[in-house]
PDB file of C-alpha atoms in Angstrom:
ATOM      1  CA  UNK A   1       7.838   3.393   9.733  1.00 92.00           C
ATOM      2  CA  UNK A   2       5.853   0.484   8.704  1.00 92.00           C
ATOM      3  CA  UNK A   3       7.428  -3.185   7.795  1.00 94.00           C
ATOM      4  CA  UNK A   4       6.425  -4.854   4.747  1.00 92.00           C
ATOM      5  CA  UNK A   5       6.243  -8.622   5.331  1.00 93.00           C
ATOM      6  CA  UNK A   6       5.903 -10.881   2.965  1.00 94.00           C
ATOM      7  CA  UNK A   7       2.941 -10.760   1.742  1.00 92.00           C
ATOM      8  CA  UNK A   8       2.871  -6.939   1.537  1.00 87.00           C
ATOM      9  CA  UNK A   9       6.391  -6.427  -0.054  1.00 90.00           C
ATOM     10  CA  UNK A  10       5.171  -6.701  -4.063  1.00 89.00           C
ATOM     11  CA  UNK A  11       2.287  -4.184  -3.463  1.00 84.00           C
ATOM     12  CA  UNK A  12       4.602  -1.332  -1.034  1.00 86.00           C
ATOM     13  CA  UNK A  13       7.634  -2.243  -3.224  1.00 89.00           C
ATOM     14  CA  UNK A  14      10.179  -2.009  -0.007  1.00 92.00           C
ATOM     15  CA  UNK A  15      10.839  -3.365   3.166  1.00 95.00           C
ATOM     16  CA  UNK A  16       9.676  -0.116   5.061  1.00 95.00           C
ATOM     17  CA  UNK A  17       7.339   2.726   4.074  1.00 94.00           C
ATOM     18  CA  UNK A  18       6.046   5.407   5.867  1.00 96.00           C
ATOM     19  CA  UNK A  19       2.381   6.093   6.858  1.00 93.00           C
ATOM     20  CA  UNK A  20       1.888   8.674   4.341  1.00 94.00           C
ATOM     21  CA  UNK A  21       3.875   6.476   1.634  1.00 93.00           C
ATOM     22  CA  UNK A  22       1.770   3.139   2.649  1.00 90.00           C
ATOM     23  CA  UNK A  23      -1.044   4.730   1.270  1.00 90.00           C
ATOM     24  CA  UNK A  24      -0.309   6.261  -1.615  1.00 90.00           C
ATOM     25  CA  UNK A  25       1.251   2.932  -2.958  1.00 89.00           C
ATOM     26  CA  UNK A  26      -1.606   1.023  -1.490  1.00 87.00           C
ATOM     27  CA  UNK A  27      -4.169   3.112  -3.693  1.00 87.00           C
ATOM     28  CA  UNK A  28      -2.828   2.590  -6.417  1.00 86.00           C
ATOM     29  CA  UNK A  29      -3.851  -1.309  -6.408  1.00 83.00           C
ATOM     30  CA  UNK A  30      -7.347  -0.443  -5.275  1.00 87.00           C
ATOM     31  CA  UNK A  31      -9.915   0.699  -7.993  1.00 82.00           C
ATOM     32  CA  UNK A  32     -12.274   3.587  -7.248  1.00 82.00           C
ATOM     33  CA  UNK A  33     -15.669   2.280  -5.663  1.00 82.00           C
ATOM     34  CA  UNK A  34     -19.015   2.977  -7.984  1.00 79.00           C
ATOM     35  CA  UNK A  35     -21.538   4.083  -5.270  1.00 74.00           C
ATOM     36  CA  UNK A  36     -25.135   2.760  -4.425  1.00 66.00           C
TER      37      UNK A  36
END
């Protein structure tokens, strides 16, 4: 499990997420990149 501090808490949305769940929550903050 992975602990949210502060600054991560309003983007994960809990105290502890796993691996897995990190990055699905992460991704949804980050828009898709355009290329070169």
């Amino acid at each position: 499990m992975i602990r949210a501090d502060a600054a991560l808490r309003p983007i994960l949305g809990a105290d502890e997420v796993s691996m897995f769940e990190m990055t699905r929550r992460i991704n949804a903050h980050v828009r898709p990149f355009a290329g070169r």
